[in-house]
Amino acid sequence: MDLLMGFLFIVIIASAIAAVELKDLLAAALALGACGFFIGVVFFLMMAPDLAIVQFVVETLTLFVLVIAITRTHRRSARSEPVRIRAVLGVIVICIFLLFSFFVIPLMTEFGSPDQRVSQHYIDRGIEETGSENLVTSVLLDYRAYDTLGEIIVLFVSVLAVSLILREKPKGGG
Amino acid sequence: MSLPYLASLALFSIGLYCILVKRDLFKVIYGICLMEFSINLFLVSLGFVTGGEVPISPTGTIVVDPLPQAMVLTAIVIEFATTVFLISVAIRLFKQYEDTDISKMRRLRG
């Protein structure tokens, strides 16, 4: 289990680096999709099957939209910042990574033994209070239903914005 | 053993580097996507319990935390919406400037 997860993390980080560094935008989009799919597999291993399914569906749709967008624009990636700026920013990002991994991660709760003060109630009484066998669904659609309503509103606004932005101007002027 | 935390931190750093360094619009969108993946991974690994069950009609007492999973489920869908919005803005900018290079998008043009 640990070995498998470690291997998956190596694959995820390798495909993320590929998505960042590949010059061909379509190939980079495929690498990004691979990263997302392997994260879905990690969700499945972390006992979150609902999340894994949603991640697979959303990743497929994102890849589809990205491929359409790249075929409408062009495939070659624009050049990056000059090498000196890249080196300075890379060093800064690596410093942030080391700082957080040495000083912040040891302060957090150990992986595998979280603090379940809030969700203990959901686990104990979720089935009798909401009637849903799936506790994730009971949180999503009953205890925190307004969050889901907000999510639907965000989706709706995004659809409106996309259809406004991509609208072609009518031909006869006006 | 905090391997998932380290992995999500590394993924976040890669996304941050991508946003800071790349001048291509689509590369910036990829960087934002990578940061979103890392945050989702981090939240789900915060709720993992060793030896826990899937939170679907559990039989034992040790159950994986369902709260972060529900929140991340919401977050994934919202991320999809924002990503599609960003991609449509990128298509629009490409139509305007005939290029996806950010450094060439300085002037305002109607």
Short mmCIF file of C-alpha atoms in Angstrom, two decimals:
data_model
loop_
_atom_site.label_atom_id
_atom_site.label_comp_id
_atom_site.label_asym_id
_atom_site.label_seq_id
_atom_site.Cartn_x
_atom_site.Cartn_y
_atom_site.Cartn_z
CA MET A 1 0.00 0.00 0.00
CA ASP A 2 2.72 2.48 0.99
CA LEU A 3 4.96 1.27 -1.81
CA LEU A 4 2.15 1.58 -4.35
CA MET A 5 1.32 5.08 -3.13
CA GLY A 6 4.96 6.14 -3.31
CA PHE A 7 5.20 4.85 -6.86
CA LEU A 8 2.00 6.73 -7.78
CA PHE A 9 3.38 9.95 -6.28
CA ILE A 10 6.56 9.59 -8.34
CA VAL A 11 4.46 9.12 -11.50
CA ILE A 12 2.26 12.12 -10.58
CA ILE A 13 5.23 14.43 -10.03
CA ALA A 14 6.97 13.21 -13.20
CA SER A 15 3.87 13.88 -15.31
CA ALA A 16 3.44 17.29 -13.64
CA ILE A 17 7.03 18.20 -14.60
CA ALA A 18 6.30 16.95 -18.13
CA ALA A 19 3.16 19.13 -18.26
CA VAL A 20 5.22 22.15 -17.23
CA GLU A 21 8.25 21.60 -19.45
CA LEU A 22 6.92 20.13 -22.72
CA LYS A 23 7.04 22.59 -25.62
CA ASP A 24 4.08 21.02 -27.43
CA LEU A 25 0.89 22.28 -25.75
CA LEU A 26 -1.16 19.23 -26.77
CA ALA A 27 1.39 16.82 -25.30
CA ALA A 28 1.52 18.95 -22.14
CA ALA A 29 -2.29 18.75 -21.91
CA LEU A 30 -2.04 14.95 -22.12
CA ALA A 31 0.58 14.95 -19.36
CA LEU A 32 -1.72 17.12 -17.23
CA GLY A 33 -4.55 14.63 -17.86
CA ALA A 34 -2.28 11.77 -16.80
CA CYS A 35 -1.46 13.66 -13.60
CA GLY A 36 -5.18 14.11 -12.86
CA PHE A 37 -6.02 10.48 -13.56
CA PHE A 38 -3.26 9.21 -11.27
CA ILE A 39 -4.54 11.57 -8.58
CA GLY A 40 -7.92 9.89 -9.07
CA VAL A 41 -6.23 6.53 -8.43
CA VAL A 42 -4.68 7.95 -5.23
CA PHE A 43 -8.16 9.13 -4.14
CA PHE A 44 -9.37 5.57 -4.67
CA LEU A 45 -6.54 4.21 -2.52
CA MET A 46 -7.37 6.79 0.17
CA MET A 47 -10.87 5.27 0.46
CA ALA A 48 -12.67 8.00 -1.49
CA PRO A 49 -14.41 6.21 -4.39
CA ASP A 50 -16.90 9.07 -5.04
CA LEU A 51 -14.03 11.48 -5.44
CA ALA A 52 -12.17 9.12 -7.75
CA ILE A 53 -15.20 8.85 -10.05
CA VAL A 54 -15.74 12.63 -10.10
CA GLN A 55 -12.03 13.23 -10.71
CA PHE A 56 -12.03 10.85 -13.69
CA VAL A 57 -15.11 12.47 -15.24
CA VAL A 58 -13.90 16.05 -14.69
CA GLU A 59 -10.41 15.21 -15.95
CA THR A 60 -11.83 13.70 -19.14
CA LEU A 61 -13.98 16.78 -19.73
CA THR A 62 -11.07 19.16 -19.02
CA LEU A 63 -8.86 17.27 -21.47
CA PHE A 64 -11.63 17.45 -24.08
CA VAL A 65 -12.02 21.22 -23.66
CA LEU A 66 -8.25 21.74 -23.69
CA VAL A 67 -7.84 19.76 -26.93
CA ILE A 68 -10.61 21.80 -28.58
CA ALA A 69 -9.00 25.04 -27.38
CA ILE A 70 -5.53 24.06 -28.58
CA THR A 71 -6.79 23.02 -32.02
CA ARG A 72 -8.45 26.44 -32.27
CA THR A 73 -5.26 28.29 -31.26
CA HIS A 74 -1.74 27.00 -31.88
CA ARG A 75 0.28 24.11 -30.53
CA ARG A 76 3.70 25.61 -29.97
CA SER A 77 4.20 26.98 -26.48
CA ALA A 78 5.50 30.54 -26.24
CA ARG A 79 9.02 30.90 -24.85
CA SER A 80 9.58 31.16 -21.10
CA GLU A 81 11.18 33.94 -19.11
CA PRO A 82 14.97 34.41 -19.61
CA VAL A 83 17.25 31.85 -17.95
CA ARG A 84 18.43 34.15 -15.17
CA ILE A 85 14.89 35.00 -13.98
CA ARG A 86 13.96 31.32 -14.28
CA ALA A 87 16.90 30.28 -12.07
CA VAL A 88 16.12 32.91 -9.39
CA LEU A 89 12.42 31.98 -9.27
CA GLY A 90 13.26 28.27 -9.24
CA VAL A 91 15.56 28.75 -6.24
CA ILE A 92 12.84 30.76 -4.45
CA VAL A 93 10.24 28.04 -5.08
CA ILE A 94 12.63 25.31 -3.89
CA CYS A 95 13.31 27.40 -0.74
CA ILE A 96 9.55 27.65 -0.10
CA PHE A 97 9.26 23.86 -0.56
CA LEU A 98 12.10 23.11 1.86
CA LEU A 99 10.88 25.67 4.41
CA PHE A 100 7.39 24.19 4.48
CA SER A 101 8.54 20.57 4.46
CA PHE A 102 10.91 21.12 7.41
CA PHE A 103 8.95 23.54 9.59
CA VAL A 104 5.25 23.20 8.77
CA ILE A 105 4.64 19.54 7.92
CA PRO A 106 6.03 18.26 11.28
CA LEU A 107 3.50 20.51 13.05
CA MET A 108 0.51 18.95 11.31
CA THR A 109 -1.39 15.89 12.52
CA GLU A 110 0.21 12.61 11.55
CA PHE A 111 -0.97 11.12 8.26
CA GLY A 112 -3.59 8.49 9.06
CA SER A 113 -4.80 9.82 12.42
CA PRO A 114 -6.81 13.00 11.78
CA ASP A 115 -8.77 15.12 14.22
CA GLN A 116 -12.41 14.14 13.63
CA ARG A 117 -14.21 16.40 16.07
CA VAL A 118 -16.76 17.68 13.55
CA SER A 119 -17.16 14.63 11.39
CA GLN A 120 -17.52 12.19 14.27
CA HIS A 121 -21.12 13.39 14.57
CA TYR A 122 -21.70 12.75 10.87
CA ILE A 123 -20.18 9.27 11.16
CA ASP A 124 -22.16 8.35 14.29
CA ARG A 125 -25.56 9.76 13.38
CA GLY A 126 -25.42 10.43 9.64
CA ILE A 127 -27.41 7.39 8.57
CA GLU A 128 -30.28 7.89 11.02
CA GLU A 129 -30.44 11.68 10.62
CA THR A 130 -30.35 11.86 6.82
CA GLY A 131 -31.31 8.36 5.71
CA SER A 132 -28.38 8.21 3.29
CA GLU A 133 -26.12 5.17 3.42
CA ASN A 134 -23.36 7.16 1.74
CA LEU A 135 -21.93 9.55 4.33
CA VAL A 136 -20.28 11.76 1.69
CA THR A 137 -23.65 12.28 0.04
CA SER A 138 -25.28 12.98 3.39
CA VAL A 139 -22.72 15.72 4.09
CA LEU A 140 -22.96 17.06 0.54
CA LEU A 141 -26.73 17.17 0.18
CA ASP A 142 -27.99 17.51 3.75
CA TYR A 143 -25.58 18.94 6.34
CA ARG A 144 -23.86 21.28 3.89
CA ALA A 145 -26.46 21.59 1.17
CA TYR A 146 -25.92 25.35 0.82
CA ASP A 147 -22.31 24.69 -0.26
CA THR A 148 -23.66 22.50 -3.03
CA LEU A 149 -26.13 25.23 -3.99
CA GLY A 150 -23.19 27.65 -4.18
CA GLU A 151 -21.32 25.18 -6.38
CA ILE A 152 -24.28 25.02 -8.78
CA ILE A 153 -24.40 28.83 -8.85
CA VAL A 154 -20.68 28.98 -9.68
CA LEU A 155 -21.23 26.47 -12.50
CA PHE A 156 -24.15 28.52 -13.83
CA VAL A 157 -22.19 31.79 -13.73
CA SER A 158 -19.26 30.09 -15.46
CA VAL A 159 -21.53 28.80 -18.25
CA LEU A 160 -22.96 32.32 -18.68
CA ALA A 161 -19.49 33.88 -18.76
CA VAL A 162 -18.11 31.35 -21.25
CA SER A 163 -21.05 31.79 -23.61
CA LEU A 164 -20.67 35.58 -23.39
CA ILE A 165 -16.91 35.53 -23.97
CA LEU A 166 -16.95 33.11 -26.88
CA ARG A 167 -19.97 34.71 -28.59
CA GLU A 168 -19.26 35.65 -32.18
CA LYS A 169 -20.28 39.13 -33.19
CA PRO A 170 -23.27 39.17 -35.59
CA LYS A 171 -22.15 39.70 -39.15
CA GLY A 172 -24.07 42.75 -40.35
CA GLY A 173 -22.62 45.01 -37.64
CA GLY A 174 -24.74 46.41 -34.88
CA MET B 1 4.95 8.93 7.55
CA SER B 2 3.83 12.11 5.84
CA LEU B 3 4.53 11.17 2.23
CA PRO B 4 1.19 12.48 0.81
CA TYR B 5 1.77 15.89 2.42
CA LEU B 6 5.23 16.09 0.87
CA ALA B 7 3.91 14.97 -2.52
CA SER B 8 1.15 17.58 -2.54
CA LEU B 9 3.63 20.25 -1.42
CA ALA B 10 5.95 19.28 -4.29
CA LEU B 11 3.05 19.39 -6.76
CA PHE B 12 2.09 22.84 -5.45
CA SER B 13 5.67 24.07 -5.89
CA ILE B 14 5.75 22.77 -9.47
CA GLY B 15 2.49 24.60 -10.23
CA LEU B 16 3.75 27.81 -8.62
CA TYR B 17 6.99 27.61 -10.64
CA CYS B 18 4.95 27.08 -13.81
CA ILE B 19 2.80 30.17 -13.16
CA LEU B 20 5.82 32.34 -12.30
CA VAL B 21 8.10 31.30 -15.13
CA LYS B 22 6.00 30.50 -18.19
CA ARG B 23 4.84 33.18 -20.58
CA ASP B 24 2.33 31.01 -22.41
CA LEU B 25 -1.33 31.41 -21.44
CA PHE B 26 -2.03 27.69 -21.59
CA LYS B 27 1.02 26.90 -19.48
CA VAL B 28 -0.28 29.29 -16.82
CA ILE B 29 -3.62 27.47 -16.89
CA TYR B 30 -1.76 24.14 -16.49
CA GLY B 31 0.06 25.56 -13.48
CA ILE B 32 -3.22 26.61 -11.88
CA CYS B 33 -4.61 23.11 -12.56
CA LEU B 34 -1.57 21.52 -10.89
CA MET B 35 -2.02 23.70 -7.80
CA GLU B 36 -5.68 22.70 -7.63
CA PHE B 37 -4.73 19.01 -7.84
CA SER B 38 -2.25 19.44 -5.01
CA ILE B 39 -4.77 21.15 -2.75
CA ASN B 40 -7.36 18.43 -3.39
CA LEU B 41 -4.79 15.72 -2.68
CA PHE B 42 -3.75 17.48 0.53
CA LEU B 43 -7.31 17.83 1.85
CA VAL B 44 -8.18 14.21 1.09
CA SER B 45 -5.00 12.95 2.74
CA LEU B 46 -5.83 15.06 5.83
CA GLY B 47 -9.02 13.01 6.24
CA PHE B 48 -7.47 9.58 5.76
CA VAL B 49 -7.54 7.17 8.70
CA THR B 50 -5.19 4.19 8.75
CA GLY B 51 -7.25 1.03 8.40
CA GLY B 52 -10.43 3.04 7.93
CA GLU B 53 -13.41 1.97 5.88
CA VAL B 54 -15.01 3.66 2.91
CA PRO B 55 -17.76 5.96 4.31
CA ILE B 56 -20.54 4.09 2.52
CA SER B 57 -22.79 2.18 4.97
CA PRO B 58 -19.89 1.48 7.36
CA THR B 59 -19.98 -1.63 9.52
CA GLY B 60 -17.09 -0.93 11.91
CA THR B 61 -16.21 2.11 14.01
CA ILE B 62 -13.09 3.27 12.12
CA VAL B 63 -14.30 5.25 9.14
CA VAL B 64 -12.42 7.60 6.84
CA ASP B 65 -13.41 11.24 7.43
CA PRO B 66 -16.32 12.05 5.05
CA LEU B 67 -16.19 15.83 5.54
CA PRO B 68 -13.03 16.66 3.49
CA GLN B 69 -14.21 14.27 0.81
CA ALA B 70 -17.50 16.13 0.42
CA MET B 71 -15.73 19.50 0.38
CA VAL B 72 -13.21 18.30 -2.22
CA LEU B 73 -16.06 16.93 -4.34
CA THR B 74 -17.50 20.45 -4.42
CA ALA B 75 -14.06 21.92 -5.09
CA ILE B 76 -13.34 19.64 -8.07
CA VAL B 77 -16.52 20.74 -9.83
CA ILE B 78 -15.82 24.43 -9.13
CA GLU B 79 -12.27 23.98 -10.42
CA PHE B 80 -13.65 22.52 -13.63
CA ALA B 81 -15.90 25.56 -14.05
CA THR B 82 -13.07 28.03 -13.44
CA THR B 83 -10.67 26.12 -15.72
CA VAL B 84 -13.15 26.19 -18.59
CA PHE B 85 -13.66 29.91 -17.98
CA LEU B 86 -9.89 30.52 -18.11
CA ILE B 87 -9.59 28.48 -21.32
CA SER B 88 -12.34 30.52 -22.97
CA VAL B 89 -10.57 33.75 -21.94
CA ALA B 90 -7.38 32.32 -23.47
CA ILE B 91 -9.18 31.56 -26.75
CA ARG B 92 -10.57 35.10 -26.79
CA LEU B 93 -7.13 36.63 -26.16
CA PHE B 94 -5.66 34.48 -28.93
CA LYS B 95 -8.27 35.83 -31.34
CA GLN B 96 -7.36 39.38 -30.30
CA TYR B 97 -3.55 39.13 -30.38
CA GLU B 98 -2.86 36.11 -32.68
CA ASP B 99 -0.51 34.76 -30.02
CA THR B 100 -0.61 33.11 -26.59
CA ASP B 101 2.47 34.95 -25.30
CA ILE B 102 1.61 37.02 -22.23
CA SER B 103 4.43 39.54 -22.79
CA LYS B 104 2.87 40.57 -26.12
CA MET B 105 -0.46 41.49 -24.48
CA ARG B 106 0.53 44.90 -23.16
CA ARG B 107 -1.48 47.26 -25.29
CA LEU B 108 -5.22 47.73 -25.02
CA ARG B 109 -7.11 47.30 -28.25
CA GLY B 110 -10.85 47.30 -28.80
#
